[in-house]
PDB file of C-alpha atoms in Angstrom:
ATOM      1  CA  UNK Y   1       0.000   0.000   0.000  1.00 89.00           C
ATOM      2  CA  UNK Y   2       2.636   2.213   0.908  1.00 91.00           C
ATOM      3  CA  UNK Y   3       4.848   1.277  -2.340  1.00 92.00           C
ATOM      4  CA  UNK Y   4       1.434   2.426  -4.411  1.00 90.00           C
ATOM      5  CA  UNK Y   5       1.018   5.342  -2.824  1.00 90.00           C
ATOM      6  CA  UNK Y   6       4.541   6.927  -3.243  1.00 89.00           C
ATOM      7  CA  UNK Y   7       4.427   5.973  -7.060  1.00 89.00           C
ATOM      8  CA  UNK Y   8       1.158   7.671  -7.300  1.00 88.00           C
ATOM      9  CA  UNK Y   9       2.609  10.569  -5.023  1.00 88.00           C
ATOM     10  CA  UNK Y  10       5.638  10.040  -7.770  1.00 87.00           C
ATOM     11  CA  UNK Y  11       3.943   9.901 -10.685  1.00 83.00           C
ATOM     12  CA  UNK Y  12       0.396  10.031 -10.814  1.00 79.00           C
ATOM     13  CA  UNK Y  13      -2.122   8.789 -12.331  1.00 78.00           C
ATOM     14  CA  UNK Y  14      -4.760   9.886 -15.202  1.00 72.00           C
ATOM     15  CA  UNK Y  15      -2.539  13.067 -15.394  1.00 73.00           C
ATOM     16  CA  UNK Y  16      -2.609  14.102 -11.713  1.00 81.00           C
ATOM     17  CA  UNK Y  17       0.654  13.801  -9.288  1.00 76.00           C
ATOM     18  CA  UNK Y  18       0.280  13.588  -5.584  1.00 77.00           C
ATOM     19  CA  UNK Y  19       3.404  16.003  -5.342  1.00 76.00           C
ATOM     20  CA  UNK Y  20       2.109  19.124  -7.351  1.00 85.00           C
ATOM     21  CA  UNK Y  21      -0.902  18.701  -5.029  1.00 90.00           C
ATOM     22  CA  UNK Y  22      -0.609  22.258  -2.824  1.00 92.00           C
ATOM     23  CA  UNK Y  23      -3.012  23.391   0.387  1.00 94.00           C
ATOM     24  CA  UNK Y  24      -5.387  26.309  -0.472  1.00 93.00           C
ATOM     25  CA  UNK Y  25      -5.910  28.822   2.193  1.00 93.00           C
ATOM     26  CA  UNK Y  26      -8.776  28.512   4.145  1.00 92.00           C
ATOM     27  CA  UNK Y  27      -8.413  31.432   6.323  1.00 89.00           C
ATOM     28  CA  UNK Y  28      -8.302  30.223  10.133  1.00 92.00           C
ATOM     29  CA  UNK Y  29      -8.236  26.699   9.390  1.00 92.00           C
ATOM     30  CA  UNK Y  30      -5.176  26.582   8.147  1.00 94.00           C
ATOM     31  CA  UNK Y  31      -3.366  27.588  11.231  1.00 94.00           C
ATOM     32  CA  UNK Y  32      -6.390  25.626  13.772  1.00 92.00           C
ATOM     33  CA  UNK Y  33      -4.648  22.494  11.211  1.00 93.00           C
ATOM     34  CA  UNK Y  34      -1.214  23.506  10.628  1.00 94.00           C
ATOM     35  CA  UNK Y  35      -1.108  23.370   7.661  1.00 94.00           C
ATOM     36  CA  UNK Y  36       0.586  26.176   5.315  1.00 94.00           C
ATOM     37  CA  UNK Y  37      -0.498  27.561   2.363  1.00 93.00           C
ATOM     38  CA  UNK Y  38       1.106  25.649  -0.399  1.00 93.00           C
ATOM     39  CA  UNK Y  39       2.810  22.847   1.389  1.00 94.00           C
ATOM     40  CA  UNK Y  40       2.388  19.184  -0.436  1.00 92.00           C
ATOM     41  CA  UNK Y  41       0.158  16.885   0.435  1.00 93.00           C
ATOM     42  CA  UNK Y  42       1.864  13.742   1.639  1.00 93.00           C
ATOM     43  CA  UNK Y  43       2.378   9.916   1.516  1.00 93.00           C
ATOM     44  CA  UNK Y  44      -0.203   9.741   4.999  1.00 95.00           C
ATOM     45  CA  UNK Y  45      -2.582  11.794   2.712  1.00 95.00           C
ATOM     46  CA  UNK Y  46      -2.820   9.474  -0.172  1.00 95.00           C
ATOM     47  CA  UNK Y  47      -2.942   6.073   2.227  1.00 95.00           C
ATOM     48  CA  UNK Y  48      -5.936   7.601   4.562  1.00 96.00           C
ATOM     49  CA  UNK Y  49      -8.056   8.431   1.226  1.00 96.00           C
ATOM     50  CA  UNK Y  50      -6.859   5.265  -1.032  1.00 95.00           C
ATOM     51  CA  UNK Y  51      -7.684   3.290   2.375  1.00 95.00           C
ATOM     52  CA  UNK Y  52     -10.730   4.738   2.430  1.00 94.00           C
ATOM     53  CA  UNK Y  53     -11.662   4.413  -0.769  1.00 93.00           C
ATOM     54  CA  UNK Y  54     -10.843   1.330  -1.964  1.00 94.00           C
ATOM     55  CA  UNK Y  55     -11.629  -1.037   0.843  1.00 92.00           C
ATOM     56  CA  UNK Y  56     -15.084  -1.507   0.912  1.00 88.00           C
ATOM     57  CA  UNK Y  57     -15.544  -3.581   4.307  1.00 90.00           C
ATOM     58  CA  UNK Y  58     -12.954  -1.408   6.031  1.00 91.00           C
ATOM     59  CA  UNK Y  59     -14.900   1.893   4.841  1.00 89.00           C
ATOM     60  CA  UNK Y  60     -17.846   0.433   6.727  1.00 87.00           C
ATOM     61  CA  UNK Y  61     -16.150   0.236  10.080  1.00 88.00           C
ATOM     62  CA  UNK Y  62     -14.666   3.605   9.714  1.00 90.00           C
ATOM     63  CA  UNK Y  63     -18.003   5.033   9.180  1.00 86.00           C
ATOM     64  CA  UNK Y  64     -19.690   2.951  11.973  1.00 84.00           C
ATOM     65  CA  UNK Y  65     -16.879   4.855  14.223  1.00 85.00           C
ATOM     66  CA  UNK Y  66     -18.193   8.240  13.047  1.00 85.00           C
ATOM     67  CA  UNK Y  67     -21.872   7.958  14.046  1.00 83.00           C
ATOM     68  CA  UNK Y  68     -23.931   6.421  17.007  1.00 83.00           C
ATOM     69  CA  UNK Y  69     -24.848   3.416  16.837  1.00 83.00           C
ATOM     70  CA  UNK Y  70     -28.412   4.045  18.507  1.00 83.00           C
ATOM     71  CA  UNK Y  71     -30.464   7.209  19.743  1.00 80.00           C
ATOM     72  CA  UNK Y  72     -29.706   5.839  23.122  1.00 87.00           C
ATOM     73  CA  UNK Y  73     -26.002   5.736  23.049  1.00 87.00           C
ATOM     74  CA  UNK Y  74     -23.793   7.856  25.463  1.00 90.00           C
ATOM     75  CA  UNK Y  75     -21.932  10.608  23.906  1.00 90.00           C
ATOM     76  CA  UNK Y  76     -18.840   9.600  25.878  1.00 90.00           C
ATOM     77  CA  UNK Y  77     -19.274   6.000  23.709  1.00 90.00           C
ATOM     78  CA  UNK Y  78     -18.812   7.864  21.044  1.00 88.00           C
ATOM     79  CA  UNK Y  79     -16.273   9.822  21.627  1.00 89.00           C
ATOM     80  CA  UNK Y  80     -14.314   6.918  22.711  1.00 91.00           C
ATOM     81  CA  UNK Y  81     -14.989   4.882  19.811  1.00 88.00           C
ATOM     82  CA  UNK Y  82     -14.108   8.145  17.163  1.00 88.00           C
ATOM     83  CA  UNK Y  83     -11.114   8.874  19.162  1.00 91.00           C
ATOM     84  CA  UNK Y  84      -9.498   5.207  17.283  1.00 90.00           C
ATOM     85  CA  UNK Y  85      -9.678   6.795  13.761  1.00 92.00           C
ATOM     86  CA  UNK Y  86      -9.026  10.413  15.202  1.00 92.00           C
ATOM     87  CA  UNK Y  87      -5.881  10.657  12.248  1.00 94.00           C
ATOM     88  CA  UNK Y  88      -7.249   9.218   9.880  1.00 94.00           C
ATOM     89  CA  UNK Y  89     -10.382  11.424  10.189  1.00 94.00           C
ATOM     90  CA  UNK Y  90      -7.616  14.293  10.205  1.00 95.00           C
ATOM     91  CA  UNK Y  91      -6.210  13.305   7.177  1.00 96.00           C
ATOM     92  CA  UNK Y  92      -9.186  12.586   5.338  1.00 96.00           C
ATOM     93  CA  UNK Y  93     -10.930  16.101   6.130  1.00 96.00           C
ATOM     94  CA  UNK Y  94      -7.298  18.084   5.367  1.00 96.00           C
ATOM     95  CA  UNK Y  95      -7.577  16.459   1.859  1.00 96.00           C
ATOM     96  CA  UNK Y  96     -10.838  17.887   1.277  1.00 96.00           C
ATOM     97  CA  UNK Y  97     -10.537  21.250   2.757  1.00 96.00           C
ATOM     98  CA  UNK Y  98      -6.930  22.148   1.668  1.00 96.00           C
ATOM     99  CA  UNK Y  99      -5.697  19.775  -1.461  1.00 95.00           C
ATOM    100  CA  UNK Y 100      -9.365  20.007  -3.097  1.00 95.00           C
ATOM    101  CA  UNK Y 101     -11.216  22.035  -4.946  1.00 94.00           C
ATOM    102  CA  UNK Y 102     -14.164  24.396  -4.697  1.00 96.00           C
ATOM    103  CA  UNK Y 103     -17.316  23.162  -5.447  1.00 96.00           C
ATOM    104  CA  UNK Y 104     -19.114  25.855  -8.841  1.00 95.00           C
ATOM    105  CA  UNK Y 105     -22.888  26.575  -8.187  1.00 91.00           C
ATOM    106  CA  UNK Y 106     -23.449  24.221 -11.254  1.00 91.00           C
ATOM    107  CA  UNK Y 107     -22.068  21.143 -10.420  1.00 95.00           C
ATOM    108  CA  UNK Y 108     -23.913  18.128  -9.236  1.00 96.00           C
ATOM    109  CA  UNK Y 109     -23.124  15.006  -7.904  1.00 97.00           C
ATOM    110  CA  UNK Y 110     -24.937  12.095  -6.874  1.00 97.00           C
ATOM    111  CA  UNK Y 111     -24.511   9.577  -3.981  1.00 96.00           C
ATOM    112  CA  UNK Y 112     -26.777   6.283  -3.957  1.00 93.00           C
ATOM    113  CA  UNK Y 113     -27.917   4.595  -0.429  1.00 92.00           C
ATOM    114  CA  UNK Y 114     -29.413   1.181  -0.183  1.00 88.00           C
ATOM    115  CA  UNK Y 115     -32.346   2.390   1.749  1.00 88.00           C
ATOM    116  CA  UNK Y 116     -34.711   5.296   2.091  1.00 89.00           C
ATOM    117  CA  UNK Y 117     -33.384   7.684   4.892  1.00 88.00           C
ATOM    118  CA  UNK Y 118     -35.861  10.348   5.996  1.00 87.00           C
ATOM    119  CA  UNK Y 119     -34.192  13.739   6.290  1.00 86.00           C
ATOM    120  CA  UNK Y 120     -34.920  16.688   8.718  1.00 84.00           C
ATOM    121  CA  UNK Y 121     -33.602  18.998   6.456  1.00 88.00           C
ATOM    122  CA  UNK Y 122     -32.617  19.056   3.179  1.00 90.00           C
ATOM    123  CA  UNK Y 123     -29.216  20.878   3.418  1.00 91.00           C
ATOM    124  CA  UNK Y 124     -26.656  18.670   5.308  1.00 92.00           C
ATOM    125  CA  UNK Y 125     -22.684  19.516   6.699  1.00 94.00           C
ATOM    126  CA  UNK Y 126     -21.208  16.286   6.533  1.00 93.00           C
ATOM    127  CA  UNK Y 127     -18.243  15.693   9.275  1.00 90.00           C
ATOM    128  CA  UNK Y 128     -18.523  11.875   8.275  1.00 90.00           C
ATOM    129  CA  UNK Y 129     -16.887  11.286   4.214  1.00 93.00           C
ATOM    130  CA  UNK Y 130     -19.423  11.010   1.975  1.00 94.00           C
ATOM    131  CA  UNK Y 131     -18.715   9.554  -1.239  1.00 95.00           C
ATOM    132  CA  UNK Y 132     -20.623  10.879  -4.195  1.00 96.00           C
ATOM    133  CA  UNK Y 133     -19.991  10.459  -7.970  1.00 96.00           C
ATOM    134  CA  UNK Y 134     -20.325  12.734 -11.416  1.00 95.00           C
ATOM    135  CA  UNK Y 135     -21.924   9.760 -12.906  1.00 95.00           C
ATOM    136  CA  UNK Y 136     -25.930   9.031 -12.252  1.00 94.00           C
ATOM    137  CA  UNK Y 137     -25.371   5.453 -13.751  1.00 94.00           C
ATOM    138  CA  UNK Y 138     -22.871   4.573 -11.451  1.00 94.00           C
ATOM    139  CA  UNK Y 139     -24.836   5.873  -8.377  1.00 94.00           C
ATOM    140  CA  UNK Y 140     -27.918   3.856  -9.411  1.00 93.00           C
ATOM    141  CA  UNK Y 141     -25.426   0.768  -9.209  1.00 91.00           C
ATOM    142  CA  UNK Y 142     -25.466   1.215  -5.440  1.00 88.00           C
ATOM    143  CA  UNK Y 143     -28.823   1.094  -4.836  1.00 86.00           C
ATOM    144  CA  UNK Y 144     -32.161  -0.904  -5.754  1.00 81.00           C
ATOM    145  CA  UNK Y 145     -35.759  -0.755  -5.961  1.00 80.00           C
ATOM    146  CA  UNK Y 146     -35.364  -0.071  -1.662  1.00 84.00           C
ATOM    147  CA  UNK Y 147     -33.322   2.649  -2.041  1.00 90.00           C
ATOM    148  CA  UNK Y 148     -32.527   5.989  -3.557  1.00 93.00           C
ATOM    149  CA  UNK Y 149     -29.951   8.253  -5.576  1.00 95.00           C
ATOM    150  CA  UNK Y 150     -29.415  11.991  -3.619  1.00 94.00           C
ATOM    151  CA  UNK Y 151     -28.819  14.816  -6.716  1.00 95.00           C
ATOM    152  CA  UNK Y 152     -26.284  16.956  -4.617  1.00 96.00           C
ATOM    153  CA  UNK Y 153     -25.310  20.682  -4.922  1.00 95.00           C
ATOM    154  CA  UNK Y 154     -22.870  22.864  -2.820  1.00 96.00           C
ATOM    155  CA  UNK Y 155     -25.156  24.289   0.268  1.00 93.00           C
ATOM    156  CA  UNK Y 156     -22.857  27.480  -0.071  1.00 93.00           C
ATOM    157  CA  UNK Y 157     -19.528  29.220  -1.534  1.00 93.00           C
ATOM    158  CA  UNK Y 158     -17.011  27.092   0.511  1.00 94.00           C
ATOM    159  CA  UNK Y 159     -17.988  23.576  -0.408  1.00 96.00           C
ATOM    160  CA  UNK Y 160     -14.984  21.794  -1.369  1.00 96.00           C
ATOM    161  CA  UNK Y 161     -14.189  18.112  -2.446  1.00 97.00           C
ATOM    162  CA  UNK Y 162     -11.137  15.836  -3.709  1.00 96.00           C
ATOM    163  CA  UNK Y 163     -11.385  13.867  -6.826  1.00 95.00           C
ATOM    164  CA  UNK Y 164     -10.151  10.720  -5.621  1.00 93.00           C
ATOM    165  CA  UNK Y 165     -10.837   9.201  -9.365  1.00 92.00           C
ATOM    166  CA  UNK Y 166      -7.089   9.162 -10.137  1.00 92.00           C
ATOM    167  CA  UNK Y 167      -6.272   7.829  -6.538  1.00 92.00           C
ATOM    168  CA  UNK Y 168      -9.238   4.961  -6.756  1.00 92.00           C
ATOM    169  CA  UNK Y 169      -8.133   1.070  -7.899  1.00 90.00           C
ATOM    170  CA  UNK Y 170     -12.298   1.754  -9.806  1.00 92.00           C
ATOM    171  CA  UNK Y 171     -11.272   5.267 -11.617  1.00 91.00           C
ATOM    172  CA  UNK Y 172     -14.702   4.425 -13.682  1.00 94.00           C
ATOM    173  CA  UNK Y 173     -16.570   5.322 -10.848  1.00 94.00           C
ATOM    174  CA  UNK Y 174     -15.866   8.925 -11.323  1.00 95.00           C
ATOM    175  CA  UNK Y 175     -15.636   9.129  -7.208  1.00 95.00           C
ATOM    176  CA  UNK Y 176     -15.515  12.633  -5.275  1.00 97.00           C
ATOM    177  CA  UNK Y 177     -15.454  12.966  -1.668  1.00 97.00           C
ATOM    178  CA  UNK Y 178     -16.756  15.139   0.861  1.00 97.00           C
ATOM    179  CA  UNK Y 179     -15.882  15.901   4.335  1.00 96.00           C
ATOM    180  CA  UNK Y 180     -16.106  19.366   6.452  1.00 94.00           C
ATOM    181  CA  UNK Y 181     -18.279  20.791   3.828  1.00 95.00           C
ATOM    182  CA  UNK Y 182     -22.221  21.390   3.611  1.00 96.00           C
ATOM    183  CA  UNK Y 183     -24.702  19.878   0.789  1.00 96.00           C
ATOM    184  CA  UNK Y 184     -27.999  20.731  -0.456  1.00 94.00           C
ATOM    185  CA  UNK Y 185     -30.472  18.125  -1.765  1.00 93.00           C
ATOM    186  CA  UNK Y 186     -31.587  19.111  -5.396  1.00 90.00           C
ATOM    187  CA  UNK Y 187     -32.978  15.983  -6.611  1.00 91.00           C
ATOM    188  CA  UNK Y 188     -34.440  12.615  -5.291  1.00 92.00           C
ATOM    189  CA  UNK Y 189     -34.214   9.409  -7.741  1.00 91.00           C
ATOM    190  CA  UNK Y 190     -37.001   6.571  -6.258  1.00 89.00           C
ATOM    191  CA  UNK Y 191     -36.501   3.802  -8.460  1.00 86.00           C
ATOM    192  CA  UNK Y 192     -35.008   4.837 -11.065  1.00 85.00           C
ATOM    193  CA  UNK Y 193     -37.499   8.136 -11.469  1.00 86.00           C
ATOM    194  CA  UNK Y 194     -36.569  11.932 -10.449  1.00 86.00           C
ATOM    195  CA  UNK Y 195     -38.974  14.061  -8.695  1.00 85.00           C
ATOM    196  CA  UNK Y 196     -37.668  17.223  -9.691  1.00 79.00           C
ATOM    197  CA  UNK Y 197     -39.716  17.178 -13.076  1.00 63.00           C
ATOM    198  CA  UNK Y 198     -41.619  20.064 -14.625  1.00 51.00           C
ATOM    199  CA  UNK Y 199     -44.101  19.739 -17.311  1.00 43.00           C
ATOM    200  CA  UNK Y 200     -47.887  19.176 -18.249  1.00 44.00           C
ATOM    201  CA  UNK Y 201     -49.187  15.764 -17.211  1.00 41.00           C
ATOM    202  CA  UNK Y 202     -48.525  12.792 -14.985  1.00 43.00           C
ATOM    203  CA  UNK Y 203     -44.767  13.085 -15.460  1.00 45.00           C
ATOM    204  CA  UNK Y 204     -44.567  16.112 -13.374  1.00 51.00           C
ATOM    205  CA  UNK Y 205     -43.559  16.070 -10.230  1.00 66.00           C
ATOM    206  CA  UNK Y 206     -42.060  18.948  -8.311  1.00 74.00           C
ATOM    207  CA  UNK Y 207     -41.612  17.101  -4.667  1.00 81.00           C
ATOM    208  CA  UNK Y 208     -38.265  18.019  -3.895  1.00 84.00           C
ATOM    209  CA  UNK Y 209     -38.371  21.551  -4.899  1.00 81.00           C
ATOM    210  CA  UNK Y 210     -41.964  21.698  -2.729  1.00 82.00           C
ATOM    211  CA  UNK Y 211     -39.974  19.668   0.285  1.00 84.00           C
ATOM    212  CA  UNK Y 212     -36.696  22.955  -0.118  1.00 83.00           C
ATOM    213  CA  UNK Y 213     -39.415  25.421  -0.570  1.00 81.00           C
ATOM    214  CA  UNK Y 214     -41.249  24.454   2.867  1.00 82.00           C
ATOM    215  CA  UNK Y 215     -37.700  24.705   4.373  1.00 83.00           C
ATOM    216  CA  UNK Y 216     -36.876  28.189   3.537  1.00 80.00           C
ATOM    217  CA  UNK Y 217     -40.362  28.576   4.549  1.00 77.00           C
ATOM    218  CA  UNK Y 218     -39.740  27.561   8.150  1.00 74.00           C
ATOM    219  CA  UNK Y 219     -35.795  28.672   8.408  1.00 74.00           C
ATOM    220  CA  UNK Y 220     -37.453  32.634   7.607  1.00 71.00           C
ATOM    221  CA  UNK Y 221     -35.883  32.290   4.258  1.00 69.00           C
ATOM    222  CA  UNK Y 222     -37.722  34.017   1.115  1.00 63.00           C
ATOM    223  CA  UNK Y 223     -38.226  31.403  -1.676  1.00 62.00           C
ATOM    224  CA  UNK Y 224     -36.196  31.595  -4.407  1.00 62.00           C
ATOM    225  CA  UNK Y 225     -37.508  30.537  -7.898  1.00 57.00           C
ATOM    226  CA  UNK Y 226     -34.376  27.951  -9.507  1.00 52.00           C
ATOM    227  CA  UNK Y 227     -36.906  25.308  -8.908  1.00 50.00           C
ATOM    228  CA  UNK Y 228     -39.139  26.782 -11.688  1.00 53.00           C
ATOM    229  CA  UNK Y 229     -42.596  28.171 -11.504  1.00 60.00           C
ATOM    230  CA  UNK Y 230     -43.657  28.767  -7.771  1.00 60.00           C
ATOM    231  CA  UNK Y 231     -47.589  27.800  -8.521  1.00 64.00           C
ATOM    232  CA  UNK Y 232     -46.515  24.600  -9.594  1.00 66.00           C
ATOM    233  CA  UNK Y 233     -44.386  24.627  -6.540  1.00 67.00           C
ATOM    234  CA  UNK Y 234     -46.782  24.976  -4.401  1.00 68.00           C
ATOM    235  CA  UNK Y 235     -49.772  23.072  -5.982  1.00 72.00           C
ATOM    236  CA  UNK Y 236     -47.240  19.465  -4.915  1.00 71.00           C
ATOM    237  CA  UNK Y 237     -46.717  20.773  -1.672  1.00 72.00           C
ATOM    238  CA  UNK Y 238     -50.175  21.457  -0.903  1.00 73.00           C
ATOM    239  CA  UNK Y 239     -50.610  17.767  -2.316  1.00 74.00           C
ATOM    240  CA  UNK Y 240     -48.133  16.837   0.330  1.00 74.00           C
ATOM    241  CA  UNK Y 241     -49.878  18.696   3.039  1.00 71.00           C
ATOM    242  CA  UNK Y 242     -53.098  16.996   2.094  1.00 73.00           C
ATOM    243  CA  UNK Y 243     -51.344  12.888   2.339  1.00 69.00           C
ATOM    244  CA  UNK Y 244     -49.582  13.699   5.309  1.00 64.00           C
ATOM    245  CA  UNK Y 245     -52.893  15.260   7.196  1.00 62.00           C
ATOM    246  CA  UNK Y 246     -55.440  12.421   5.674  1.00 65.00           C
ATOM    247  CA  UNK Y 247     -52.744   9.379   6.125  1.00 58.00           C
ATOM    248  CA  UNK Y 248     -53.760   8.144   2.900  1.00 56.00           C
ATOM    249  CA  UNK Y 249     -52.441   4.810   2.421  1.00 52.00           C
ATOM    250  CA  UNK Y 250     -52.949   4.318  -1.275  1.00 51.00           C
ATOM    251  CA  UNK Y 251     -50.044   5.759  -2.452  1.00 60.00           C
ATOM    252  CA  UNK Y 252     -47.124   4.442  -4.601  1.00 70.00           C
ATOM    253  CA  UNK Y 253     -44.042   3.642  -2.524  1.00 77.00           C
ATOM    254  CA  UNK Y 254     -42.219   6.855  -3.837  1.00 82.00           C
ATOM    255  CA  UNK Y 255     -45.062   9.283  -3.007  1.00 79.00           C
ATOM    256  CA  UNK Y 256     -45.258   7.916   0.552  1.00 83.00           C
ATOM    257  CA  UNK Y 257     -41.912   8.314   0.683  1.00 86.00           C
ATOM    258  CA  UNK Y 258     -42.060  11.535  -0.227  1.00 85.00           C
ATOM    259  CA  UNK Y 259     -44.783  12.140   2.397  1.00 84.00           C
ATOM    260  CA  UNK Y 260     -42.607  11.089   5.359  1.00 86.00           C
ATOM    261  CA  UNK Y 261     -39.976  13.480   4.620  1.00 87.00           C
ATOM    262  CA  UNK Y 262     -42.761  16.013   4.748  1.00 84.00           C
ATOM    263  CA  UNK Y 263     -43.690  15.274   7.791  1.00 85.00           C
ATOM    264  CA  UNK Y 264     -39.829  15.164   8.813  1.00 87.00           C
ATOM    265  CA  UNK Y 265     -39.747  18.699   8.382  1.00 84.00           C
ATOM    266  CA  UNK Y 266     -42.804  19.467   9.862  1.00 82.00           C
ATOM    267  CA  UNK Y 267     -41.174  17.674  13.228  1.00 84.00           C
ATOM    268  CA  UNK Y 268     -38.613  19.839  12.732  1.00 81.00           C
ATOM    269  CA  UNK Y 269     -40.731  23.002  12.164  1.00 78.00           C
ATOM    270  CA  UNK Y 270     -42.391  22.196  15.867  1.00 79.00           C
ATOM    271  CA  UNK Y 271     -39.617  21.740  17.500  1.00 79.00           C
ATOM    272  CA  UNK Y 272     -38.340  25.104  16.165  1.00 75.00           C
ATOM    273  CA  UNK Y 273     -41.407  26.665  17.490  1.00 69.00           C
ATOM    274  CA  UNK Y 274     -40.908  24.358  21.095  1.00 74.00           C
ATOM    275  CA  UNK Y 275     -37.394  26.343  21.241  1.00 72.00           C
ATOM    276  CA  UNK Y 276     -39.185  29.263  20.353  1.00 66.00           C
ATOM    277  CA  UNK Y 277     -36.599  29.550  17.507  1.00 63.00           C
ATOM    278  CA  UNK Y 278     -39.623  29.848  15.082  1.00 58.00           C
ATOM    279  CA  UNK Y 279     -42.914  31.160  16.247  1.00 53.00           C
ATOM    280  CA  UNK Y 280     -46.547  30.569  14.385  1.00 51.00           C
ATOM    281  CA  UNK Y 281     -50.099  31.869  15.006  1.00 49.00           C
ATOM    282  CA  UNK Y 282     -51.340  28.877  15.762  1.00 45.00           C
ATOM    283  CA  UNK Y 283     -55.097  30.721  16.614  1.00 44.00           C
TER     284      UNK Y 283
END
């Protein structure tokens, strides 16, 4: 492993050298780090992210380190368990933040997961690596009829990623990682079908825009319009309103999906209002 990595730190690989990789500045983070604007990356760099990356099974265990493993667990549990992959997690998140690059307003990625998470929001700052790729196929390979494919888009102007393409023993899977940096949810594929669709007919469906809409909604934001037309907009999330409040069970898998992570946000909206961080007429 370490015999690969030098050569790749030598030489590269699809055109990219590990030694002509140089740290950006990130203002205070590069001295809460130590690391210097422009130094290499180096040898412990490449092993943490090729580790990472390439080992399936052991990519598993790191992540179970990152996260509880129940709602009930002790903090200090995890803390003790994270503290065994404390360098590596270093090492991982300084290749993100200072050797990679800045996310453009344009670019998407997508990430599949084998099951259908609900979300309380649909703008995320991931601490944990998350592994997305530029290629849609390839994310659908990760996931079947149970699961779905996240459309991803930087949250703000200071998302950054590493291509780890060149660094990857699968370089077709187009692979970019993410770790210190925040995402927004543009797109939801449920079986093989996005719900970010505009149009006359039964092909449109504007869920996810209606789901990011609700959130500004509730965060005191003003709704912008890059989803497309706001009537439309707000025609499905009236439609989601209506499921969630009749618990209507005849509904295709996707749509009651889709009405769960409604009602995600909703929690979410209440317990704003319990903190009295958001407050409602409720008269």
């Amino acid at each position: 492993l370490y015999a690969e990595c030098y050569r790749l730190f030598r030489h590269g690989s699809k055109g990219v050298k590990g030694l002509k990789l140089r740290s950006n500045q990130i203002g205070d983070l590069n001295i809460k780090f130590n690391v210097q604007r422009g130094s290499r990356i180096t040898i412990n760099h490449l092993i943490s992210l090729k580790v990472y990356t390439d080992y399936s099974d052991v990519q598993r265990e790191f992540k179970r380190h990152c996260r509880k493993q129940h709602s009930a667990e002790a903090m200090y549990s995890l803390i003790d368990r994270n503290a065994e992959i404390a360098h590596w997690c270093r090492y991982i998140k300084e290749s993100c933040m200072f050797y990679g690059k800045l996310m453009k307003k344009k670019v998407v990625v997508y990430t599949g997961l084998n099951r259908k998470l609900l979300f309380d929001s649909m703008k995320h700052h991931f601490e944990c690596p998350l592994s997305a790729t530029k290629n849609l196929t390839v994310a659908q390979k990760f996931c079947d009829d149970s699961g779905v494919v996240l459309t991803l888009k930087a949250a703000n102007n200071k998302t950054r990623f590493f291509d780890i393409a060149w660094l990857s023993r699968f370089p077709e899977e187009e692979e970019v990682l993410f770790m210190g940096s925040s995402l927004k949810i543009c797109d939801i594929y449920v079986q093989g079908q996005s719900f970010d669709r505009s149009g006359p007919g039964p092909s449109s469906d504007r869920s996810v825009p209606a789901l990011f809409a609700f959130e500004q909604v509730i965060d005191g934001q003003f709704i912008d319009n890059t989803g497309g037309s706001f009537e439309t907009i707000q025609e499905r999330l009236l439609a989601l309103m209506d499921s969630a409040l009749s618990h209507d069970a005849i509904q295709s898998s996707a749509h009651a999906y889709f009405t769960s992570l409604f009602q995600q946000l909703v929690k979410k909206m209440q317990r704003q209002h319990k903190q009295k961080k958001l407050f409602l007429n409720l008269k």
